[in-house]
């Protein structure tokens, strides 16, 4: 048992000690010398050695049995590296790589990635110009474009076709009749024109029949093919006789005549005109036009007259008595002004006892008969600080002492029955005139004692506008003042602004001007060039300032749609300063997210501190293929220079007598290996050999 004790004799001390079996075996193993236990003494059970007990790298190819590593033991991408761009080198010679961007496969040959092609793949496409059809092949990357063309014909009207009588090669030849199928009643095809009413005139098919053209109706004879053979003029015997049931030829009878052209006319004639009474013959023809006699009109009862009106000429003088007049026929009576029935009609207001007569427009008041009062002049009530002043005088006014510019004199027997008409409104507060509000055409009348007012304006202003007639004119269709004003108000454009529902056209002599915030002699006028056609200018649906050709400094970058200024819009002589470009090429670092290409062997220049001189790089005149040099990721040490590994990767190398050793193992005798610097080859190197090259200071070395 593991816990059993073993006796141990200590010879030096001549005493006995004890130790457990477990301790004995554990301590004893540590005392075994390395590499002294043979393999045959060790029993290895199945899967008894854990992987962690094996030293890293202890199992190599010699320890693995052939075919021992199955697919399940291989890790992802252990044989094929899935990439979007090839790595700088493979993990081992023979490793596959698949570019998932373009589905191309490569193999690492120990020094470079080599693309390969599948068995049976098309490696090249070759064009051909043999025969009539020419095949041209163009290649761009992985794309092959095949185009074809035909040789030119050797003559006119030639087409591609086989032999005319048998099978054979296709070539150019004219069409012949046997190339076309025979035409049928249901299918198009070739035909032969050899008679039967048709013939060929050059290359045109025409009717095989020539006759003299005639516009006269003829009786004709025709062939079995429907072609007219002959003809003659139609005779009367050729026509059938007309009956009551069928059309045909007739003979003109009594009352009718036929002229030489065959025109049928009435034999009777009469002067053209109209008449209330006519005479006619036995055939019903009008023979004469007559006037009505009084005896022709029978006596009529007045009940027979139901429509129309009698004009004034039909009414005898002094025949209408008062008993025949209707009420209000001459005068209308009431307390409000009525609508007149006729000009000259009176209106009497029994309340105010005013009498007026309708003059066609308004009722004119009638109060004083001519001769009872005398017109002396006009009176301006707005002058004289409340007294009013005489504005004008007649000869009669001068005779009674009235003077222009003076106030009214006191009423007296000498100016009794004289009156003045108010020319300007005003309120009289002092003096001899009536101390009331006076308005044109009020009358100021002297009765010998005082000047009194005859209020004519009140009578006129009391008239209703609908009672004042209006003659329609222009676009106003109303027939009285009230409706005319309403119509004008509806159709007018208010001074404060409004909406025009129709077209507003400004004539050739008109213009559209705008006054600014300051009312002065300066305005902005809209004008147009004389149009040669109807033009339409559409204002944009946005608030802003209209820009004209004479404007400067108004257009901003926000008014220009992004992406609208093209290279062609910029003048070729325009020079854009670096400070105007974002990022600033003149004073700021430029971060470019894509490739920067300088075309046409242009320079990349670096100016000195004051930009008076520069150093630059320039591409070669001819580049056989695209080449990119990759800079090192870190700075080198003092004295080191840039060198390339021959595949476009640059690195820092030390010049002088630095020894650079490189070992290349070539896997194919078709490859060669050379070492050189500054363009001078150091000679070929044997396959599998090591080589040493001494590089002078400042030299650029390359292994190729």
XYZ file of C-alpha atoms in Angstrom:
704
model
C 0.000 0.000 0.000
C 1.097 3.538 -0.599
C 1.056 4.287 3.137
C 3.067 1.208 4.165
C 6.449 1.911 5.732
C 9.726 0.614 4.348
C 12.736 0.037 6.575
C 15.829 2.005 5.580
C 19.276 1.289 7.090
C 21.591 4.258 7.610
C 25.047 2.667 7.356
C 26.866 5.705 8.592
C 24.864 5.911 11.759
C 24.204 2.226 12.180
C 20.573 2.945 12.731
C 17.303 2.129 11.000
C 14.902 4.673 9.474
C 11.550 4.310 7.844
C 9.873 5.905 4.786
C 6.508 5.408 3.026
C 6.323 3.676 -0.320
C 5.001 6.842 -1.962
C 7.853 8.987 -0.654
C 10.382 6.365 -1.654
C 9.231 6.188 -5.263
C 8.831 9.943 -5.627
C 12.299 10.733 -4.277
C 13.891 7.906 -6.154
C 12.747 9.116 -9.571
C 14.522 12.436 -9.088
C 17.758 10.555 -8.522
C 17.578 8.749 -11.913
C 20.142 10.059 -14.350
C 18.825 11.689 -17.497
C 18.418 9.461 -20.569
C 19.053 6.245 -18.624
C 15.597 4.636 -18.810
C 15.238 2.742 -22.109
C 12.006 2.992 -24.102
C 11.340 -0.678 -23.617
C 11.059 -0.145 -19.874
C 8.236 2.397 -20.283
C 4.692 1.263 -20.957
C 2.728 3.863 -22.898
C -1.000 3.384 -22.640
C -3.478 4.629 -25.297
C -3.788 8.437 -25.179
C -1.785 8.388 -21.935
C 0.539 11.341 -22.701
C -1.290 14.699 -22.566
C -0.432 17.335 -25.146
C 0.724 19.718 -22.414
C 3.457 17.167 -21.504
C 5.028 17.535 -24.963
C 7.650 20.179 -25.527
C 6.677 22.793 -28.152
C 8.074 21.751 -31.518
C 8.953 18.273 -30.248
C 6.771 16.559 -32.875
C 8.078 17.122 -36.408
C 7.371 15.490 -39.754
C 9.449 12.404 -38.878
C 7.244 11.687 -35.851
C 4.030 11.909 -37.898
C 2.952 8.829 -39.780
C 2.077 9.227 -43.453
C -1.607 10.047 -43.809
C -1.950 10.547 -40.071
C -3.199 14.161 -40.277
C -6.809 14.101 -41.466
C -8.899 17.032 -42.743
C -10.590 17.278 -39.373
C -7.171 17.993 -37.787
C -6.414 20.911 -40.078
C -7.206 24.422 -38.828
C -9.136 27.064 -40.803
C -7.002 28.599 -43.610
C -4.166 26.152 -42.806
C -3.847 25.251 -46.494
C -5.626 28.120 -48.300
C -5.380 31.721 -47.055
C -8.639 33.623 -47.750
C -7.700 37.290 -48.344
C -8.986 40.466 -49.972
C -5.425 41.453 -50.930
C -2.359 39.195 -51.085
C 0.004 39.300 -48.081
C 3.649 40.190 -48.616
C 4.634 36.501 -48.436
C 3.176 33.040 -47.817
C 3.432 31.102 -44.555
C 5.103 28.191 -46.371
C 6.107 27.227 -49.887
C 3.127 25.739 -51.675
C 0.520 27.639 -49.661
C -2.621 28.616 -51.554
C -4.272 32.047 -51.329
C -7.732 32.952 -52.658
C -8.546 36.628 -53.296
C -12.265 36.786 -52.374
C -12.673 40.161 -54.147
C -12.044 38.792 -57.657
C -12.110 34.980 -56.965
C -8.503 34.553 -58.233
C -6.258 31.832 -56.752
C -2.470 32.044 -56.171
C 0.322 29.761 -54.817
C 3.416 30.870 -52.879
C 6.504 29.506 -54.641
C 8.861 30.562 -51.875
C 9.576 34.011 -53.276
C 6.384 35.301 -54.877
C 2.675 34.615 -55.374
C 2.000 32.894 -58.707
C -1.502 32.774 -60.233
C -2.572 29.526 -61.833
C -5.243 28.410 -64.228
C -7.639 25.506 -63.948
C -7.426 22.590 -66.386
C -9.434 23.285 -69.529
C -9.658 27.038 -68.905
C -9.417 29.533 -71.752
C -5.970 31.099 -71.612
C -6.166 33.234 -74.727
C -8.692 34.336 -77.370
C -7.359 34.868 -80.905
C -9.146 36.870 -83.589
C -9.202 36.067 -87.296
C -9.652 37.989 -90.535
C -9.932 34.908 -92.756
C -13.066 34.703 -94.870
C -15.816 37.318 -95.115
C -16.285 37.677 -91.350
C -13.503 39.404 -89.404
C -13.164 38.727 -85.650
C -11.336 41.298 -83.499
C -10.389 40.596 -79.859
C -9.623 43.273 -77.263
C -8.659 42.538 -73.653
C -9.079 44.793 -70.609
C -8.103 43.127 -67.354
C -10.115 39.932 -67.088
C -12.616 41.053 -69.745
C -12.334 39.934 -73.364
C -14.448 41.765 -75.951
C -15.073 40.084 -79.294
C -16.296 42.229 -82.204
C -17.053 41.209 -85.771
C -17.244 42.943 -89.121
C -17.879 41.946 -92.729
C -15.615 42.480 -95.740
C -16.764 45.137 -98.195
C -18.630 43.937 -101.280
C -16.857 44.018 -104.626
C -19.842 45.466 -106.493
C -23.118 47.332 -106.052
C -26.353 45.655 -104.897
C -24.557 42.558 -103.579
C -25.769 40.551 -100.601
C -24.586 37.523 -98.592
C -25.961 34.350 -100.132
C -25.175 30.816 -101.196
C -24.969 29.521 -104.789
C -28.133 30.089 -106.837
C -28.590 26.503 -108.013
C -27.177 24.270 -105.305
C -25.655 24.177 -101.791
C -22.238 25.723 -101.254
C -20.184 28.440 -99.561
C -21.780 31.785 -98.708
C -20.460 34.814 -100.580
C -21.360 38.206 -101.981
C -23.561 38.200 -105.122
C -26.581 40.089 -106.540
C -30.095 38.795 -105.885
C -31.668 36.721 -108.690
C -35.267 35.726 -109.300
C -34.828 32.208 -107.919
C -33.854 33.684 -104.543
C -37.477 34.736 -103.997
C -40.394 32.396 -103.200
C -43.339 32.379 -105.572
C -46.109 34.735 -104.471
C -49.468 33.200 -103.509
C -52.841 34.628 -102.567
C -51.823 34.452 -98.886
C -48.038 34.981 -98.950
C -45.763 37.642 -100.422
C -43.186 36.524 -103.024
C -41.753 37.029 -106.491
C -43.930 37.317 -109.612
C -43.399 37.396 -113.422
C -45.036 40.217 -115.405
C -45.709 38.797 -118.909
C -49.106 40.108 -119.964
C -52.660 39.517 -118.792
C -53.253 43.263 -118.645
C -49.869 44.210 -117.056
C -46.497 45.077 -118.543
C -43.066 46.352 -117.448
C -41.977 49.875 -118.362
C -38.307 49.805 -117.350
C -38.442 48.833 -113.681
C -42.101 49.906 -113.219
C -45.215 47.704 -113.472
C -48.029 49.453 -115.334
C -51.423 48.626 -116.888
C -50.958 47.293 -120.434
C -53.489 49.677 -121.984
C -52.998 53.126 -123.578
C -55.993 55.341 -124.469
C -56.506 59.065 -125.016
C -57.655 60.565 -121.757
C -61.125 62.154 -121.731
C -63.197 63.989 -119.087
C -66.461 63.469 -121.047
C -68.870 60.735 -119.954
C -68.534 57.868 -122.421
C -70.127 54.572 -123.257
C -67.135 52.157 -123.214
C -66.267 48.616 -124.236
C -63.868 46.586 -122.140
C -61.861 43.366 -122.332
C -62.213 40.209 -120.274
C -59.528 41.590 -117.956
C -61.596 44.734 -117.284
C -59.467 47.038 -119.459
C -61.297 49.745 -121.471
C -60.904 49.039 -125.174
C -62.909 51.930 -126.740
C -65.551 54.584 -125.959
C -67.951 57.144 -127.414
C -70.069 60.020 -126.132
C -73.330 59.136 -124.386
C -76.416 59.557 -126.561
C -80.033 60.048 -125.484
C -80.877 56.523 -126.585
C -78.311 55.177 -124.063
C -80.352 56.438 -121.115
C -83.394 54.647 -119.654
C -86.716 56.503 -119.504
C -87.552 57.889 -116.048
C -90.604 56.498 -114.292
C -92.406 57.303 -111.075
C -90.378 54.528 -109.413
C -87.000 54.729 -111.185
C -84.572 57.463 -112.135
C -83.938 58.044 -115.856
C -83.977 60.515 -118.747
C -86.886 62.957 -119.221
C -88.165 65.424 -121.873
C -88.795 69.001 -120.738
C -92.512 69.865 -120.937
C -94.690 73.005 -120.720
C -93.392 75.799 -118.498
C -89.775 74.539 -118.562
C -86.885 75.046 -120.975
C -83.431 73.523 -121.616
C -80.452 75.496 -122.924
C -77.504 74.225 -124.952
C -75.624 73.130 -121.853
C -78.486 70.953 -120.651
C -79.602 73.406 -117.948
C -83.322 73.141 -117.088
C -85.037 76.480 -116.265
C -88.525 77.873 -115.719
C -89.872 79.366 -118.946
C -91.482 82.128 -116.791
C -89.524 85.187 -115.543
C -90.451 87.915 -113.075
C -88.561 90.791 -111.448
C -86.950 89.720 -108.205
C -88.510 91.285 -105.114
C -91.192 90.923 -102.446
C -94.783 92.077 -102.461
C -97.864 91.692 -100.254
C -99.918 90.557 -103.274
C -98.997 88.584 -106.446
C -100.674 87.297 -109.646
C -99.962 83.772 -111.046
C -100.647 81.677 -114.192
C -102.197 78.222 -114.729
C -98.878 76.502 -113.892
C -98.680 78.362 -110.583
C -95.900 80.680 -111.754
C -95.880 84.208 -110.235
C -96.449 86.631 -113.069
C -96.459 89.996 -111.280
C -95.935 91.676 -107.872
C -98.769 93.960 -106.695
C -99.494 96.312 -103.810
C -102.393 95.882 -101.407
C -105.419 98.029 -101.929
C -107.681 99.212 -99.113
C -110.309 96.886 -100.504
C -107.934 93.938 -99.989
C -108.088 94.397 -96.181
C -111.314 93.317 -94.508
C -112.777 95.250 -91.579
C -111.384 94.018 -88.235
C -112.829 94.170 -84.731
C -110.488 95.759 -82.112
C -110.515 92.387 -80.307
C -108.349 91.102 -83.162
C -105.529 93.473 -82.126
C -103.832 91.591 -79.273
C -100.158 92.501 -79.604
C -98.001 95.468 -80.568
C -98.418 99.157 -79.813
C -99.763 102.206 -81.630
C -97.169 104.885 -82.210
C -97.917 108.576 -81.807
C -98.583 109.029 -85.551
C -101.572 106.672 -85.305
C -103.225 108.805 -82.588
C -105.095 111.840 -83.753
C -104.364 115.308 -82.415
C -106.442 116.302 -79.356
C -108.117 112.896 -79.359
C -107.060 111.752 -75.828
C -109.282 113.317 -73.228
C -108.672 113.500 -69.480
C -111.046 110.572 -68.991
C -108.687 108.413 -71.075
C -105.647 109.168 -68.867
C -104.723 106.723 -66.121
C -104.151 107.847 -62.553
C -100.608 109.171 -62.051
C -100.110 109.331 -65.844
C -98.895 112.940 -65.642
C -97.871 113.340 -62.023
C -96.865 110.987 -59.221
C -97.812 111.807 -55.628
C -96.107 110.536 -52.512
C -93.725 111.303 -49.628
C -90.723 109.467 -51.225
C -89.238 110.054 -54.628
C -90.618 107.429 -57.084
C -89.133 105.907 -60.233
C -90.186 108.022 -63.207
C -92.140 106.469 -66.101
C -91.189 109.115 -68.639
C -89.301 112.362 -69.100
C -91.460 115.373 -68.144
C -93.428 113.489 -65.481
C -94.209 115.538 -62.337
C -93.790 114.439 -58.735
C -95.616 116.239 -55.907
C -94.783 115.692 -52.230
C -97.993 116.637 -50.305
C -96.090 116.763 -47.014
C -93.331 119.197 -48.007
C -95.524 120.603 -50.822
C -92.526 120.381 -53.173
C -93.067 119.953 -56.913
C -90.448 118.417 -59.227
C -90.209 117.280 -62.863
C -88.186 114.280 -64.171
C -85.578 115.468 -66.702
C -84.377 112.050 -67.759
C -81.803 111.790 -64.958
C -83.301 113.254 -61.774
C -86.409 115.050 -60.558
C -85.694 118.775 -60.837
C -87.435 120.920 -58.171
C -89.898 123.541 -59.406
C -90.407 126.449 -57.045
C -89.899 129.771 -58.717
C -90.915 130.793 -62.212
C -88.397 132.384 -64.563
C -88.545 136.209 -64.346
C -89.718 136.295 -60.736
C -86.108 136.319 -59.447
C -82.894 137.649 -61.047
C -79.535 135.881 -61.109
C -76.857 138.212 -59.699
C -73.726 135.997 -59.350
C -72.094 133.243 -57.233
C -71.256 133.088 -53.522
C -68.196 131.325 -51.959
C -69.072 130.260 -48.398
C -65.525 129.084 -47.601
C -64.084 132.643 -47.645
C -64.378 135.637 -45.326
C -63.830 133.831 -42.002
C -67.486 132.853 -41.666
C -69.096 135.709 -43.667
C -68.643 134.278 -47.152
C -67.557 136.417 -50.138
C -69.001 137.163 -53.555
C -67.153 134.950 -56.108
C -68.583 136.319 -59.371
C -71.255 138.835 -60.490
C -73.494 139.217 -63.514
C -74.330 142.534 -65.151
C -77.506 142.552 -63.059
C -75.419 141.943 -59.926
C -73.084 144.812 -60.779
C -76.146 147.042 -61.293
C -77.284 146.489 -57.686
C -73.742 147.147 -56.313
C -72.370 143.635 -55.789
C -68.536 143.476 -55.853
C -66.353 140.367 -56.250
C -64.409 139.596 -53.055
C -66.784 141.466 -50.736
C -69.405 140.169 -48.325
C -73.104 140.378 -49.134
C -74.591 143.805 -48.560
C -77.628 144.113 -46.326
C -80.939 143.104 -47.886
C -82.871 146.147 -49.188
C -85.596 147.075 -51.643
C -82.905 147.682 -54.309
C -81.701 144.059 -54.268
C -85.049 142.381 -53.569
C -85.671 139.288 -55.813
C -81.970 139.070 -56.685
C -80.179 135.794 -55.877
C -76.694 134.254 -55.838
C -75.868 130.535 -56.322
C -73.503 128.967 -53.748
C -70.294 127.871 -55.583
C -68.242 126.634 -52.560
C -69.688 125.020 -49.421
C -69.246 126.465 -45.960
C -71.014 127.502 -42.776
C -71.945 131.179 -42.396
C -71.579 132.393 -38.801
C -71.669 136.175 -39.235
C -72.638 138.868 -41.766
C -75.744 139.301 -43.930
C -75.864 135.852 -45.546
C -78.083 133.170 -43.967
C -76.122 131.807 -40.996
C -76.486 128.154 -41.888
C -74.446 125.486 -43.668
C -74.693 126.161 -47.389
C -73.827 123.663 -50.150
C -73.798 124.096 -53.961
C -76.196 124.639 -55.682
C -78.107 126.286 -52.800
C -79.568 129.740 -53.564
C -79.191 132.874 -51.405
C -82.240 135.151 -52.216
C -82.993 138.686 -51.045
C -86.661 139.382 -50.187
C -85.894 143.049 -49.515
C -85.592 142.488 -45.774
C -83.216 139.499 -45.345
C -81.148 137.123 -47.408
C -82.865 133.693 -47.246
C -81.722 130.196 -48.218
C -83.426 128.142 -50.926
C -82.143 124.636 -50.135
C -81.705 123.185 -53.630
C -78.805 120.869 -52.629
C -80.947 119.022 -50.096
C -83.540 118.270 -52.745
C -80.892 116.974 -55.163
C -78.975 114.920 -52.583
C -82.232 113.383 -51.416
C -82.623 111.790 -54.838
C -81.987 108.007 -54.879
C -79.098 107.024 -57.182
C -81.149 104.133 -58.549
C -83.543 106.753 -60.007
C -80.714 108.398 -61.966
C -80.261 106.732 -65.353
C -76.876 105.717 -66.728
C -75.915 104.956 -70.306
C -73.885 101.681 -70.402
C -70.320 102.342 -71.472
C -67.080 100.380 -71.527
C -67.320 97.255 -69.381
C -70.133 98.731 -67.203
C -73.505 97.309 -68.225
C -75.660 99.096 -65.597
C -78.459 101.435 -66.674
C -78.698 103.570 -63.470
C -76.124 105.297 -61.281
C -76.678 103.073 -58.210
C -75.945 99.815 -60.049
C -73.170 101.423 -62.097
C -71.336 102.504 -58.910
C -71.838 99.063 -57.366
C -70.543 97.415 -60.536
C -67.551 99.762 -60.589
C -66.780 99.024 -56.921
C -66.972 95.263 -57.550
C -64.657 95.335 -60.568
C -62.201 98.036 -59.508
C -58.782 97.325 -57.970
C -58.631 99.119 -54.567
C -55.848 101.604 -53.892
C -54.820 99.503 -50.896
C -54.343 96.436 -53.147
C -56.336 93.453 -54.252
C -56.434 90.364 -56.479
C -56.596 90.466 -60.285
C -58.333 87.350 -61.618
C -57.568 88.066 -65.267
C -54.552 89.139 -67.300
C -52.901 92.520 -66.471
C -51.333 93.845 -69.649
C -49.186 97.011 -69.644
C -49.309 98.679 -73.045
C -46.390 99.826 -75.182
C -46.446 103.316 -73.644
C -46.961 102.104 -70.053
C -44.536 100.893 -67.390
C -44.586 99.416 -63.890
C -42.756 101.545 -61.304
C -42.182 101.077 -57.565
C -41.619 103.906 -55.068
C -39.145 103.075 -52.307
C -39.340 103.785 -48.579
C -38.578 107.452 -49.341
C -41.148 109.267 -51.542
C -38.967 111.162 -54.007
C -38.251 111.411 -57.735
C -36.428 108.066 -57.805
C -38.366 104.879 -58.600
C -37.575 101.347 -59.802
C -39.221 100.602 -63.148
C -39.794 97.161 -64.682
C -39.303 97.128 -68.450
C -38.966 94.456 -71.135
C -37.133 94.108 -74.437
C -39.585 94.247 -77.345
C -40.845 90.591 -77.386
C -40.726 88.616 -80.643
C -42.880 85.811 -79.150
C -44.941 85.104 -76.041
C -42.550 84.649 -73.108
C -43.157 83.516 -69.514
C -40.925 84.413 -66.524
C -41.623 82.178 -63.502
C -40.705 83.486 -60.057
C -39.358 80.798 -57.673
C -41.444 79.637 -54.700
C -39.078 81.128 -52.117
C -38.476 84.410 -50.298
C -35.345 86.284 -51.330
C -33.777 89.060 -53.396
C -33.903 89.060 -57.215
C -30.388 89.264 -58.717
C -29.798 91.291 -61.898
C -26.886 91.375 -64.353
C -25.749 94.689 -62.892
C -25.675 93.348 -59.322
C -22.468 92.619 -57.391
C -21.929 90.918 -54.078
C -25.462 89.496 -53.696
C -24.973 85.880 -54.819
C -23.712 83.764 -51.904
C -22.600 80.138 -51.730
C -25.952 79.150 -50.186
C -27.706 80.341 -53.382
C -25.673 77.927 -55.564
C -26.796 74.292 -55.640
C -24.045 71.899 -54.557
C -22.359 70.122 -57.451
C -23.521 72.588 -60.163
C -20.218 74.440 -60.908
C -18.275 72.391 -63.468
C -14.637 72.629 -64.440
C -15.699 74.238 -67.743
C -17.430 77.050 -65.780
C -14.078 78.223 -64.323
C -11.908 80.458 -66.496
C -8.699 78.777 -67.616
C -6.692 81.799 -66.434
C -8.235 81.754 -62.953
C -5.660 81.071 -60.234
C -7.092 79.795 -56.950
C -4.934 80.556 -53.931
C -4.258 77.681 -51.546
C -6.005 79.599 -48.741
C -9.229 79.382 -50.793
C -9.103 75.578 -50.948
C -10.263 73.352 -48.107
C -8.012 71.953 -46.810
C -5.628 74.872 -47.295
C -2.841 73.688 -49.578
C -0.909 76.824 -48.750
C -0.751 76.741 -44.946
C -2.445 73.602 -43.585
C -1.841 69.870 -43.622
C -3.758 68.105 -46.371
C -5.430 64.819 -45.506
C -6.413 62.859 -48.594
C -8.579 59.832 -48.169
C -7.921 58.488 -51.682
C -5.147 58.315 -54.262
C -3.439 61.503 -55.508
C -2.372 61.305 -59.151
C -0.122 63.856 -60.903
C -0.662 63.350 -64.638
C 1.506 64.207 -67.628
C 4.876 63.872 -65.826
C 3.907 66.760 -63.559
C 6.041 67.673 -60.541
C 5.389 67.235 -56.850
C 7.229 70.340 -55.559
C 8.350 71.392 -52.089
C 9.112 75.109 -51.765
C 11.713 76.638 -49.492
C 10.914 78.997 -46.581
C 9.999 81.939 -48.836
C 8.751 79.781 -51.739
C 11.352 81.297 -54.076
C 12.788 77.891 -55.042
C 11.712 74.302 -54.665
C 12.774 70.697 -54.960
C 10.498 68.186 -56.605
C 9.855 64.692 -57.824
C 8.798 63.801 -61.322
C 7.692 60.533 -62.929
C 9.710 58.959 -65.763
C 8.786 59.625 -69.364
C 7.591 56.035 -69.894
C 6.324 53.582 -67.261
C 5.848 49.991 -68.456
C 3.544 48.986 -65.570
C 2.075 50.503 -62.409
C 4.531 50.443 -59.494
C 4.050 51.549 -55.885
C 6.837 51.952 -53.282
C 5.765 51.376 -49.686
C 7.623 53.549 -47.122
C 8.886 52.061 -43.844
C 6.657 52.433 -40.793
C 9.364 54.059 -38.617
C 12.408 56.301 -38.942
C 15.847 54.785 -39.456
C 19.032 55.566 -37.580
C 21.687 58.153 -38.365
C 23.399 57.399 -41.687
C 20.860 54.901 -42.933
C 19.364 55.198 -46.404
C 16.217 53.883 -48.075
C 16.541 50.566 -49.869
C 14.077 48.313 -51.679
C 13.499 44.586 -51.468
C 12.711 44.445 -55.191
C 8.925 44.117 -54.745
C 8.192 47.749 -53.926
C 8.831 47.661 -50.154
C 11.352 50.276 -48.907
C 13.325 50.016 -45.678
C 16.186 51.742 -43.901
C 19.636 50.194 -44.551
C 23.044 51.223 -43.270
C 25.635 52.333 -45.818
C 29.437 52.098 -45.576
C 30.879 48.613 -45.150
C 27.765 47.017 -43.705
C 27.590 43.372 -44.661
C 24.181 42.224 -45.732
C 23.726 38.474 -45.962
C 20.713 36.939 -47.624
C 20.059 33.291 -48.245
C 17.662 32.261 -51.020
C 16.513 28.668 -51.579
C 15.331 28.344 -55.189
C 12.688 25.743 -55.895
C 12.826 25.819 -59.678
C 15.922 25.756 -61.892
C 14.128 28.111 -64.311
C 14.716 30.959 -61.835
C 18.034 32.810 -61.411
C 19.255 34.937 -58.533
C 21.583 37.924 -58.667
C 22.700 40.526 -56.165
C 23.625 44.077 -57.053
C 23.747 47.702 -55.892
C 23.616 51.084 -57.644
C 22.740 49.222 -60.836
C 25.946 47.100 -60.722
C 25.328 43.355 -60.516
C 27.398 41.336 -58.020
C 26.892 38.228 -60.114
C 24.623 35.211 -59.971
C 24.299 33.097 -56.850
C 24.082 29.358 -56.854
C 20.810 27.709 -55.995
C 20.636 27.052 -52.245
C 23.867 29.012 -51.569
C 24.449 31.884 -49.156
C 26.003 35.089 -50.376
C 27.594 38.175 -48.832
C 27.606 41.628 -50.388
C 29.433 44.736 -49.132
C 27.382 47.860 -49.798
C 29.223 51.238 -50.101
C 28.031 54.184 -48.026
C 24.914 55.800 -49.411
C 24.270 52.971 -51.912
C 20.793 51.676 -52.603
C 20.783 47.900 -52.696
C 18.442 45.463 -54.296
C 18.134 41.709 -54.388
C 16.575 40.370 -57.582
